[in-house]
Short mmCIF file of C-alpha atoms in Angstrom, two decimals:
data_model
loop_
_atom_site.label_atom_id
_atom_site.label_comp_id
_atom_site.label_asym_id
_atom_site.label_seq_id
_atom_site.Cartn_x
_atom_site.Cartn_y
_atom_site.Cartn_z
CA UNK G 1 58.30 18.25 28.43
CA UNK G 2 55.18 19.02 29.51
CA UNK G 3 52.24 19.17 27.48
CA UNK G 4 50.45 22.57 27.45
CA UNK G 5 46.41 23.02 28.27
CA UNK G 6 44.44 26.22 27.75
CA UNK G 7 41.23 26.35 30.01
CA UNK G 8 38.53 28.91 28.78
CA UNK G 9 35.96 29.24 32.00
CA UNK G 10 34.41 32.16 33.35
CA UNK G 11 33.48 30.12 36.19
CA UNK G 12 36.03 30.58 39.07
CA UNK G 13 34.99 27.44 40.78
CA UNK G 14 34.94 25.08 37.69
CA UNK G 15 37.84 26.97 36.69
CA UNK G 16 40.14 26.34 39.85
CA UNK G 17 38.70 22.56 39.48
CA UNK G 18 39.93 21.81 36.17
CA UNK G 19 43.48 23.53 37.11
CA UNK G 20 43.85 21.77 39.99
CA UNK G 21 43.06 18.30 38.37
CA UNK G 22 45.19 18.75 35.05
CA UNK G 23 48.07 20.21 37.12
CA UNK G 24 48.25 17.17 39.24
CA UNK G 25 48.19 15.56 35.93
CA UNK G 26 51.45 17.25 34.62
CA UNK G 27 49.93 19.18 32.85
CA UNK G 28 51.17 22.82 31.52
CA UNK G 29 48.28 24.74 32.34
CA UNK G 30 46.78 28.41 31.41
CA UNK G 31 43.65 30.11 31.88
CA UNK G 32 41.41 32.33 30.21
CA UNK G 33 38.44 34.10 31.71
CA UNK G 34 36.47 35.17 28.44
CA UNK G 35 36.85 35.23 24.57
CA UNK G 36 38.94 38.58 24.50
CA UNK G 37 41.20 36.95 27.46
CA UNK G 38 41.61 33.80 25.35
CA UNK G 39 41.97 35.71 21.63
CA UNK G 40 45.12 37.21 24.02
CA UNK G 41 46.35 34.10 24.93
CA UNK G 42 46.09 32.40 21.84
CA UNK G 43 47.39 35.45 19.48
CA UNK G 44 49.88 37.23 21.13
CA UNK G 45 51.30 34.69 23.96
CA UNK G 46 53.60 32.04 22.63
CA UNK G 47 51.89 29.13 24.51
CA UNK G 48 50.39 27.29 22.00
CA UNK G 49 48.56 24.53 23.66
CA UNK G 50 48.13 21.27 22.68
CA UNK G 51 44.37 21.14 23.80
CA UNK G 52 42.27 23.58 24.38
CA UNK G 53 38.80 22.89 26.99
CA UNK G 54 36.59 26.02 26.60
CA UNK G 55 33.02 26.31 27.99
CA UNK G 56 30.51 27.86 25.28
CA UNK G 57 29.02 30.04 27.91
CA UNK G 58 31.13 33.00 28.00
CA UNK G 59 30.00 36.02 29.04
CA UNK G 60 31.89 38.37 26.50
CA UNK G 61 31.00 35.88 22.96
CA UNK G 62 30.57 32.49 21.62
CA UNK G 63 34.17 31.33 21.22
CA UNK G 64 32.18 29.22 18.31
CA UNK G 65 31.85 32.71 16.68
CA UNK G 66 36.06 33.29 16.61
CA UNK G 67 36.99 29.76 16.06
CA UNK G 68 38.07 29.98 12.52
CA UNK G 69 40.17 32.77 12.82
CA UNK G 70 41.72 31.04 15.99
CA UNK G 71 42.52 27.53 13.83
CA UNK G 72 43.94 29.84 11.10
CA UNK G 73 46.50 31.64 13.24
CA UNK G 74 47.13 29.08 16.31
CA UNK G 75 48.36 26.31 14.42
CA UNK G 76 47.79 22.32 15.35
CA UNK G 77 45.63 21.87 18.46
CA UNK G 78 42.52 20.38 19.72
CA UNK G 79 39.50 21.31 21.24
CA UNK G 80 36.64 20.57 24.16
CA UNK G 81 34.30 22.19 24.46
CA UNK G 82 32.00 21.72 27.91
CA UNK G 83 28.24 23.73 27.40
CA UNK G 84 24.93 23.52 29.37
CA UNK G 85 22.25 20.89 27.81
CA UNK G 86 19.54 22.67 26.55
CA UNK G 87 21.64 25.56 25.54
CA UNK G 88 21.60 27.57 21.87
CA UNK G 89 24.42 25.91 21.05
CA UNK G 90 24.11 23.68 18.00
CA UNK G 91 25.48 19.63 18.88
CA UNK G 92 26.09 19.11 15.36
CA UNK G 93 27.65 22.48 14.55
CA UNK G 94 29.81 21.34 17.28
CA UNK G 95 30.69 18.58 16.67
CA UNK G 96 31.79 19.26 12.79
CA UNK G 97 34.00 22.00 14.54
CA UNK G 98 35.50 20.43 17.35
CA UNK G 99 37.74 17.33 18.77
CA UNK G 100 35.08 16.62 21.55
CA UNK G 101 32.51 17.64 23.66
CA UNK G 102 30.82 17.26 26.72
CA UNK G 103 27.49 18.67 28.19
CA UNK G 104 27.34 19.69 31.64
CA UNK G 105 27.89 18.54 34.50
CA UNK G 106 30.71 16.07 33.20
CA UNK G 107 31.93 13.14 34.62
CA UNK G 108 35.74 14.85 35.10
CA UNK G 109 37.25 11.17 34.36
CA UNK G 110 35.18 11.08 31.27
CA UNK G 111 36.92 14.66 30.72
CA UNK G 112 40.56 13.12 31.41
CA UNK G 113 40.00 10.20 28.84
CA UNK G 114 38.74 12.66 25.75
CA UNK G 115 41.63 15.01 26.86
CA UNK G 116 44.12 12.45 26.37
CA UNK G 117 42.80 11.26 23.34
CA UNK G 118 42.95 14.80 22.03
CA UNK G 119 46.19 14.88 23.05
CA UNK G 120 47.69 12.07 21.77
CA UNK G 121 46.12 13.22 18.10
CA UNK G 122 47.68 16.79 18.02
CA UNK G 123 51.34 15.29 19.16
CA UNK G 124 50.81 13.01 16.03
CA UNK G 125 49.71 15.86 13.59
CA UNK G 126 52.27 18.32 15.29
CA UNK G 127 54.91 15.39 14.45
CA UNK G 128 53.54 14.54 10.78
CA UNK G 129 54.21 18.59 10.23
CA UNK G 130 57.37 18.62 11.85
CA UNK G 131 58.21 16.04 9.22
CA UNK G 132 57.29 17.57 6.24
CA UNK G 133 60.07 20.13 5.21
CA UNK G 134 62.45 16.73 5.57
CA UNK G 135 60.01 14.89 3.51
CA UNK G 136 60.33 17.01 1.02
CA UNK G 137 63.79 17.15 0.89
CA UNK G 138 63.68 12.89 0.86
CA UNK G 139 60.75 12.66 -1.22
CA UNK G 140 61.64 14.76 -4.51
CA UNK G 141 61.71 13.43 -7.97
CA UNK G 142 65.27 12.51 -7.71
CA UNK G 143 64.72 10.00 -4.99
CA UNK G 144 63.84 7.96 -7.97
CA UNK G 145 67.78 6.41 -8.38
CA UNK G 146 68.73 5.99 -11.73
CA UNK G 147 69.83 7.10 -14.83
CA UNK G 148 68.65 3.85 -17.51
CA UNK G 149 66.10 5.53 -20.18
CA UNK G 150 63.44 3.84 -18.26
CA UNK G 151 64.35 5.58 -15.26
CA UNK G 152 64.31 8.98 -16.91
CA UNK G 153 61.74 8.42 -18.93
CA UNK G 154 59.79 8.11 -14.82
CA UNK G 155 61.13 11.13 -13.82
CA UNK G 156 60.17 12.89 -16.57
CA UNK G 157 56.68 12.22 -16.22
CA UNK G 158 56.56 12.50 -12.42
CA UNK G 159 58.17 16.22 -12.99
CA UNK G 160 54.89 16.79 -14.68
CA UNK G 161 52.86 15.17 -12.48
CA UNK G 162 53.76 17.31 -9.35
CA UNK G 163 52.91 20.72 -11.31
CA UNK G 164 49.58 19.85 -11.54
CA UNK G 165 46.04 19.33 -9.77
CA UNK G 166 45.20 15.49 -9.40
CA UNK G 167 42.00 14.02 -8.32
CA UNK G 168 43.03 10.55 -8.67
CA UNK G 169 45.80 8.22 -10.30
CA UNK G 170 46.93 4.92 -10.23
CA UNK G 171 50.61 3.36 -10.52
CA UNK G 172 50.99 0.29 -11.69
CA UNK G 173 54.02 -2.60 -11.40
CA UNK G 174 55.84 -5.86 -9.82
CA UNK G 175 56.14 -6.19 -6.49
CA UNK G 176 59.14 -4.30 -4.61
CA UNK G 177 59.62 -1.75 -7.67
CA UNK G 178 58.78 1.11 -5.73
CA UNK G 179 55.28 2.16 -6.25
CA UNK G 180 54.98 3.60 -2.53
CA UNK G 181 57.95 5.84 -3.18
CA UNK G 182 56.70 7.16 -6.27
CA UNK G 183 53.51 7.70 -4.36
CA UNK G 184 55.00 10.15 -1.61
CA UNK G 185 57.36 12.27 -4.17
CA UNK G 186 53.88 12.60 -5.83
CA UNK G 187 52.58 14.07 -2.25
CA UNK G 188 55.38 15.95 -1.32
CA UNK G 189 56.72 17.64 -4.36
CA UNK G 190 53.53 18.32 -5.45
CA UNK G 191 50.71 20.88 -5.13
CA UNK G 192 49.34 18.80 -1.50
CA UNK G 193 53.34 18.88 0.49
CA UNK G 194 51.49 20.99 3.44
CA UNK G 195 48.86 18.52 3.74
CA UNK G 196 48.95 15.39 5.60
CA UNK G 197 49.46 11.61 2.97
CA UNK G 198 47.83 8.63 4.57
CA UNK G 199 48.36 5.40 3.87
CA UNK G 200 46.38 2.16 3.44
CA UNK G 201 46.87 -1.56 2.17
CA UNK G 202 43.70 -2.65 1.22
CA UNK G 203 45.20 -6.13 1.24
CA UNK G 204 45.89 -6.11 4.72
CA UNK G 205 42.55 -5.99 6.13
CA UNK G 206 39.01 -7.70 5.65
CA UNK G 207 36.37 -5.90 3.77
CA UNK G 208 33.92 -4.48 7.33
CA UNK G 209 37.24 -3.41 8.72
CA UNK G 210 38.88 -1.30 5.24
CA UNK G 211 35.36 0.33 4.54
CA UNK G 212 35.31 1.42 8.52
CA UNK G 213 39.24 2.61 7.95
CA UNK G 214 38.06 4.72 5.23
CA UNK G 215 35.29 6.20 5.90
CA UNK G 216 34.88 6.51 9.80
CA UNK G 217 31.99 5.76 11.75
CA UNK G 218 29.82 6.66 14.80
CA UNK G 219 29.82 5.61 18.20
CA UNK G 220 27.97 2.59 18.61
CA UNK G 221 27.87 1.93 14.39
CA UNK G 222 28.38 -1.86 15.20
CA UNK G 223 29.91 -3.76 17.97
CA UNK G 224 33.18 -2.59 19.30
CA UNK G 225 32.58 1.04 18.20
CA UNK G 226 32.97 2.10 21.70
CA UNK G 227 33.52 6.20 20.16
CA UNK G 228 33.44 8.32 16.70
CA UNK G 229 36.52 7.43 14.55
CA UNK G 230 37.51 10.04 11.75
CA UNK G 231 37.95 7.88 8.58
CA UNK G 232 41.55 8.02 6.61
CA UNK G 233 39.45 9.96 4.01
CA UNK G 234 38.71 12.90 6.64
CA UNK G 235 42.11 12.57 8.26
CA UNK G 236 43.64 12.80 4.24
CA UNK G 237 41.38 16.05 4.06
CA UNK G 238 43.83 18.72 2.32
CA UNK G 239 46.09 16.04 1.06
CA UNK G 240 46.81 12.91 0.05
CA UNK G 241 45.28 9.11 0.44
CA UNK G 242 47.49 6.01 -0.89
CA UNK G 243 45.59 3.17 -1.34
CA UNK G 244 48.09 0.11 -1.83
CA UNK G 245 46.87 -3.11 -3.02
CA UNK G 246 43.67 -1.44 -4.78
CA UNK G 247 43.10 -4.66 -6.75
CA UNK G 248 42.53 -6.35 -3.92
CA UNK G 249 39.31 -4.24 -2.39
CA UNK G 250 36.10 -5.83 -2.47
CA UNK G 251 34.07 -4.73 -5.22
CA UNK G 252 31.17 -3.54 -3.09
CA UNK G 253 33.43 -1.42 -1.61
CA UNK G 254 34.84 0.15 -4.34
CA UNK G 255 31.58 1.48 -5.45
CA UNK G 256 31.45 3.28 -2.13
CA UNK G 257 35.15 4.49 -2.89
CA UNK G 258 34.21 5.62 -6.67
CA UNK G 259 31.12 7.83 -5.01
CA UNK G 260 33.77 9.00 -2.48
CA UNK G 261 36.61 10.41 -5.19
CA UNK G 262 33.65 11.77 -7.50
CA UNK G 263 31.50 13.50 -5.13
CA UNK G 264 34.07 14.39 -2.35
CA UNK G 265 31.62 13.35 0.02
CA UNK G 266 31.76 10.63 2.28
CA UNK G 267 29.54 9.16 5.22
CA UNK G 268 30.19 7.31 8.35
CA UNK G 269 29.42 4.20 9.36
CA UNK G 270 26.13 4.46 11.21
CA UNK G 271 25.58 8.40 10.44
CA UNK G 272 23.05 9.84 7.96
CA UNK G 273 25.30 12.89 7.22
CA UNK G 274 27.44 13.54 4.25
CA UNK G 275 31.01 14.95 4.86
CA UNK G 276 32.95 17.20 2.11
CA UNK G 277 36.40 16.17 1.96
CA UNK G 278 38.93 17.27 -0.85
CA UNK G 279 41.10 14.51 -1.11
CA UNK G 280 43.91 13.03 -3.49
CA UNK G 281 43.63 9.68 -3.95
CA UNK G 282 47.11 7.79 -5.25
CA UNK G 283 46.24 3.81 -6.27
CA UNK G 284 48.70 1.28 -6.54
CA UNK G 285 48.44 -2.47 -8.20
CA UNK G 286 50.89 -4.79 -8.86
CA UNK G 287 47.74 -6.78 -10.37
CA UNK G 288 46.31 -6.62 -14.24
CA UNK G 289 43.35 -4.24 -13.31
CA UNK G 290 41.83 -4.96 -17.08
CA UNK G 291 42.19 -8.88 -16.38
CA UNK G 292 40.70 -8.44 -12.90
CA UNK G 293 37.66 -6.12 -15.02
CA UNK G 294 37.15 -8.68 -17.50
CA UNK G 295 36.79 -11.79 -14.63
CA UNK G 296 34.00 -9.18 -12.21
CA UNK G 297 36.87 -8.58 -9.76
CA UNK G 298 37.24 -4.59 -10.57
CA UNK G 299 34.59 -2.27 -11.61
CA UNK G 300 35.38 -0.79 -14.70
CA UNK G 301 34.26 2.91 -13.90
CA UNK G 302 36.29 2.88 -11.03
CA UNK G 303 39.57 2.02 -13.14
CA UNK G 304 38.99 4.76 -15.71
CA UNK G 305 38.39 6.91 -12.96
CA UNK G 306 41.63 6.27 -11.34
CA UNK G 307 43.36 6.18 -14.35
CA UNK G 308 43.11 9.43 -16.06
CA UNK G 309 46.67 9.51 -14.86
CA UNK G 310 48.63 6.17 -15.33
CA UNK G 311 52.17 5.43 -14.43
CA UNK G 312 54.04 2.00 -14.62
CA UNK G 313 57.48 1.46 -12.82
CA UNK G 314 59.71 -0.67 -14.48
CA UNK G 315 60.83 -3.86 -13.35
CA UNK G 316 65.12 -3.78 -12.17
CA UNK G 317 65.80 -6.74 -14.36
CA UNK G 318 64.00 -3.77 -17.03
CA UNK G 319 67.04 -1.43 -15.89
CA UNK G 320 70.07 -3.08 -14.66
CA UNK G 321 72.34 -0.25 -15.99
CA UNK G 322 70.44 1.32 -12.75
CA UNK G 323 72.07 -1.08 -10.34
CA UNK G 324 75.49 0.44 -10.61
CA UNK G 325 73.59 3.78 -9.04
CA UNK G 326 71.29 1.66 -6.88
CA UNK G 327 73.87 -0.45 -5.06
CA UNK G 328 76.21 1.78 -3.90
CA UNK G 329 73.69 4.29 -2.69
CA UNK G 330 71.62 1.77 -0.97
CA UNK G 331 74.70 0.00 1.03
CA UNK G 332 75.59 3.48 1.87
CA UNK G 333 72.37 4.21 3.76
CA UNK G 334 72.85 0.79 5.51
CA UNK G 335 76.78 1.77 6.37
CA UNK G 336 75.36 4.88 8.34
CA UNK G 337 72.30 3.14 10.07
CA UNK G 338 74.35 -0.07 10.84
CA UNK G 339 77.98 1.93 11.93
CA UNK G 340 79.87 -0.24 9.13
CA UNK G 341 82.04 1.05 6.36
CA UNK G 342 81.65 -1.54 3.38
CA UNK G 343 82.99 0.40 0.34
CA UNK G 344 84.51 -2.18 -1.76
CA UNK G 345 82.40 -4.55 -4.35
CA UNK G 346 84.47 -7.25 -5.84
CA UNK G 347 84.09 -7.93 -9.77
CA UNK G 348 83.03 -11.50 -8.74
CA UNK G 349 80.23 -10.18 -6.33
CA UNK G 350 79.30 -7.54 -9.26
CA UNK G 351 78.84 -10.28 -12.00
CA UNK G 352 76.18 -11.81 -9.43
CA UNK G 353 74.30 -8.69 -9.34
CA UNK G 354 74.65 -8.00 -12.77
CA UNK G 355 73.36 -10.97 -14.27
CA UNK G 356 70.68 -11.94 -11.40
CA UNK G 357 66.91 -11.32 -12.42
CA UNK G 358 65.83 -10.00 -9.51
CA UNK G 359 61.91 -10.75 -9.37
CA UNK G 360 61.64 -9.09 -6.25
CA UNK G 361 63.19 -5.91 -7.67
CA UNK G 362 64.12 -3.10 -5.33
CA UNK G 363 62.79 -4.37 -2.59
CA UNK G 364 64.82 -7.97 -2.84
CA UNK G 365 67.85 -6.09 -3.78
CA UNK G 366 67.57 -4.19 -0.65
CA UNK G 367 67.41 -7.19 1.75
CA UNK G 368 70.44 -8.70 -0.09
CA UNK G 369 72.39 -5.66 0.53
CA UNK G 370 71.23 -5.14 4.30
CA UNK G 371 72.11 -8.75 5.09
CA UNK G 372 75.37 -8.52 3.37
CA UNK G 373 76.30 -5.11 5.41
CA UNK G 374 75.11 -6.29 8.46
CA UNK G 375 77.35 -9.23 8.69
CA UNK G 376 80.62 -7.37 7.07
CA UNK G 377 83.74 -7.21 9.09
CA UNK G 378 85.79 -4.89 7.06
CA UNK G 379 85.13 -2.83 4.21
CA UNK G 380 84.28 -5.59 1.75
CA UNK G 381 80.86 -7.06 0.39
CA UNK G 382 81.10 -10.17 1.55
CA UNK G 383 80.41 -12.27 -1.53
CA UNK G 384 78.75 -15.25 0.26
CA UNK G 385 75.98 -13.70 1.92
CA UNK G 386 74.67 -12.54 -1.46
CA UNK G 387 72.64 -15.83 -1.53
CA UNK G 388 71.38 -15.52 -5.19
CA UNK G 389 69.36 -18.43 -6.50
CA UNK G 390 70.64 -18.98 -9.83
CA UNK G 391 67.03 -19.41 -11.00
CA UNK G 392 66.35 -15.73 -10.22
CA UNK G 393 63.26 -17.19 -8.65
CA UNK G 394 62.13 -14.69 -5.79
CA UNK G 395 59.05 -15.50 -3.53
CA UNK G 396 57.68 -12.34 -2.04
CA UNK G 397 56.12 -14.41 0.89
CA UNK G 398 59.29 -15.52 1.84
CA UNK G 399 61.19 -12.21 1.88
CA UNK G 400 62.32 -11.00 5.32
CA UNK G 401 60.36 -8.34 6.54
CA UNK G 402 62.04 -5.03 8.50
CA UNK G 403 61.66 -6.65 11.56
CA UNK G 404 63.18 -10.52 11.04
CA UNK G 405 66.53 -11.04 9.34
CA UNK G 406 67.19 -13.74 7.19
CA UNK G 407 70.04 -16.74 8.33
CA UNK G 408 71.00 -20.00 6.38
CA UNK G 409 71.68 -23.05 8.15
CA UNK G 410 73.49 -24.85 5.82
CA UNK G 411 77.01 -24.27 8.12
CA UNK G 412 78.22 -21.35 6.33
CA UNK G 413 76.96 -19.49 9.37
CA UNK G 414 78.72 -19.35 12.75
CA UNK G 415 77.17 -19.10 16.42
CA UNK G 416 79.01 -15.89 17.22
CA UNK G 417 77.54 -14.61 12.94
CA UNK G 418 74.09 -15.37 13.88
CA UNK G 419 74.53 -13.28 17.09
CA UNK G 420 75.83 -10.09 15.58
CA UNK G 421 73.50 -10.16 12.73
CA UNK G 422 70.81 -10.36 15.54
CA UNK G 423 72.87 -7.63 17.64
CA UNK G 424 73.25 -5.15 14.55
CA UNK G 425 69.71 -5.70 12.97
CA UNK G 426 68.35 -4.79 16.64
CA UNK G 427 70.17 -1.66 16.99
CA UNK G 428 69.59 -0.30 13.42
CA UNK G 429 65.43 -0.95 13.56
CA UNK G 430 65.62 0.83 17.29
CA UNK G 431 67.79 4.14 15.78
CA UNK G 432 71.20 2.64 17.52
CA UNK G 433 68.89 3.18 20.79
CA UNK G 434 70.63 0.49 22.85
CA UNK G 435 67.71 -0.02 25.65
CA UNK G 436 64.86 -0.45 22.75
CA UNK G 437 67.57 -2.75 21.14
CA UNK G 438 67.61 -4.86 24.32
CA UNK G 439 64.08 -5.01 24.90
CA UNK G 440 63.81 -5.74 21.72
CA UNK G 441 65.91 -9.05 21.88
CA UNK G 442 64.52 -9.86 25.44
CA UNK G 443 68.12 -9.30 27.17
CA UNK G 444 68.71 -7.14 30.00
CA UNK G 445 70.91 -3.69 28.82
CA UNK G 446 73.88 -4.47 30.74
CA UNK G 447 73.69 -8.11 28.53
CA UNK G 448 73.89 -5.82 25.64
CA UNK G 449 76.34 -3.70 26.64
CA UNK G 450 78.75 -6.46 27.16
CA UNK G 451 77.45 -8.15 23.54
CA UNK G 452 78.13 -4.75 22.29
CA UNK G 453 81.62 -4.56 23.22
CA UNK G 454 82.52 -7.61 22.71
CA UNK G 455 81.62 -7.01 18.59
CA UNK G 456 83.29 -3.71 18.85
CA UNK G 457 79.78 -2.34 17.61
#
């Protein structure tokens, strides 16, 4: 399909220019002579154009002047604006208002880069909205499984939760007992479902990089800023931010973070200006905030801040009764991504289950269920890939990620096992796509074809 590009320029030359150059380019293209030509375009047409280029000096208006009533009734798109140096236009009204800009003349390369940059960020937000309404079908209270007193006792309080106005909140637990799935039923069930959630794991990166991740910066801030980056705390504007890990953040940093959630402001990297941004920020710890206070490692008016609203997910080995709702739900999402039809539990494989500890919780239960459907031939869990230490002892470290599968290699493994666990977990992290698949295992697709049908996948 291709992508659609509205050119506002009163100027035939330029005009003919930049359709000749974004045609060649594949691009969709329109044109629109003045601000009343555009308004048309934009208000009655159905084109509704990815990006939008529009020179400032249009002899009918300032399309500056109409901009807010054309973001209100277009939808998602970007804009670039092109506009003589020198000109009454404001740079900084400008650029609060707009993708880009360029002053004229422009380097038209310099033009194609910004344009695809725009591009590629309006296909994003067009997808994230496409999303939503299926978001908030997955992500409603009830996506919570269970029915143990702890588990109601959670759903009782998240009902609340989503009914009303939230600045900032923290959930707390173990590892793997769901705290980023209680985080987006928070977002979409609740007052901020039209607004974008964006997520963060302040474990996962050093302290320069998280503080330039949340709050932006300018071009040339530091080395390597090559061009402006909108912070997650802009790009959350409306909605929701998710900060993972919180106990992990560098204390410096979360001063910066505190003056961020009270004061709604935040500043780039490098700039002097303050930014408004009305943001809901969801924390999650799986660390003892108060012991992390009491040894310097947290600042204490940060955690009351966040914790005007508090909620702590119980552990599974907390709600077992939950796992005879969990298990059966969870193998039947696996069943439909993986093609298999496992529908039969043994009592032997149930009394594993049932008296494991699972320290891993949710998460560990879920990678014993995926391997265990994965390599199934027939509609029975098979009992001896459960793999259950009878310790209970669980290291997070060690748990397979989405992307790797876990395979023993104490001989209760075949050749031809290993090679359709690799086969099946291929296919079901590329959507059964069967050319990702390949690429994905380095084999040609005709290899995979033949591997395919020789497992009768």
């Amino acid at each position: 399909m291709a992508h659609r590009l509205l050119i506002i320029e009163d100027d035939a030359e330029s005009n003919d220019h930049l359709v000749q150059h974004f045609r060649q380019r594949q691009w969709q293209v329109e044109t629109a002579l003045g601000v009343n030509d555009a308004k048309s375009i934009l208000l009655e047409d159905e084109f509704n154009p990815h990006v939008i280029i529009a020179d400032l000096g249009l002899p009918d208006g300032n399309i500056l002047d109409h901009l807010e009533e054309l973001q209100e009734q277009v939808g998602l798109t970007e804009w670039v604006f092109l506009y003589e140096p020198g000109s009454s236009s404001d740079d900084s009204r400008i650029d609060d208002l707009t993708f880009d800009f360029l002053h004229k003349p422009y380097d038209i390369k310099r033009l194609d880069t910004i344009t695809r940059r725009a591009l590629r960020t309006v296909l994003t937000e067009r997808l994230a909205q496409s999303y939503s309404s299926q978001h908030k079908q997955k992500y409603h209270v009830d996506s919570f499984y269970g029915s143990s007193q702890q588990a109601k006792s959670l759903k009782t309080m998240l009902n609340k939760l989503v009914d009303i106005p939230i600045s900032a909140m923290i959930i707390t637990g173990e590892t793997g007992t769901g705290k980023g799935l209680v985080a987006r039923i928070i977002h979409h069930s609740g007052l901020r479902s039209d607004g974008p959630i964006v997520e963060l794991n302040c474990a996962a990166l050093p302290k320069d990089l998280l503080e330039s991740q949340l709050f932006g910066h300018e071009s040339g801030a530091f080395t390597g800023a090559a061009k402006k980056f909108r912070g997650l705390f802009e790009q959350a504007d409306g909605g929701t931010l998710f900060l993972d890990e919180i106990g992990d953040m560098d204390i410096e940093l979360q001063s910066k973070l505190l003056k961020a959630i009270e004061d709604q402001t935040i500043r780039r990297l490098g700039s002097e200006k303050e930014i408004h941004v009305d943001v809901q920020v969801i924390a999650a710890t799986g660390v003892n905030l108060n012991e992390a206070i009491a040894q310097g490692q947290f600042r204490d008016d940060l955690y009351h801040r966040i914790s005007v609203f508090k909620v702590h997910l119980p552990s599974l080995r907390e709600r077992k009764d939950d796992l005879m709702e969990l298990v059966p739900r969870i193998i039947g999402e696996f069943n439909t991504k993986a093609n298999k039809r496992v529908n039969h539990i043994s009592d032997a494989s149930w009394e594993k289950l049932l008296s494991y500890d699972w320290p891993g919780n949710v998460r560990e239960l879920r990678n014993v269920l995926e391997r265990c459907v994965l390599l199934s031939n027939n509609e029975h869990l098979p009992d001896e890939w459960l793999q259950l230490s009878s310790s209970g002892s669980y290291n997070a470290q060690q748990a397979p990620s989405a992307d790797h599968i876990s395979i023993p290699i104490d001989g209760t493994m075949g050749l031809e096992d290993v090679e359709l666990a690799m086969l099946t977990k291929a296919l079901l992290l590329e959507d059964n796509n069967v050319t990702a698949a390949a690429k994905r295992l380095k084999i040609t697709r005709e290899t995979m074809r033949y591997r395919m049908k020789k497992f009768e996948l």
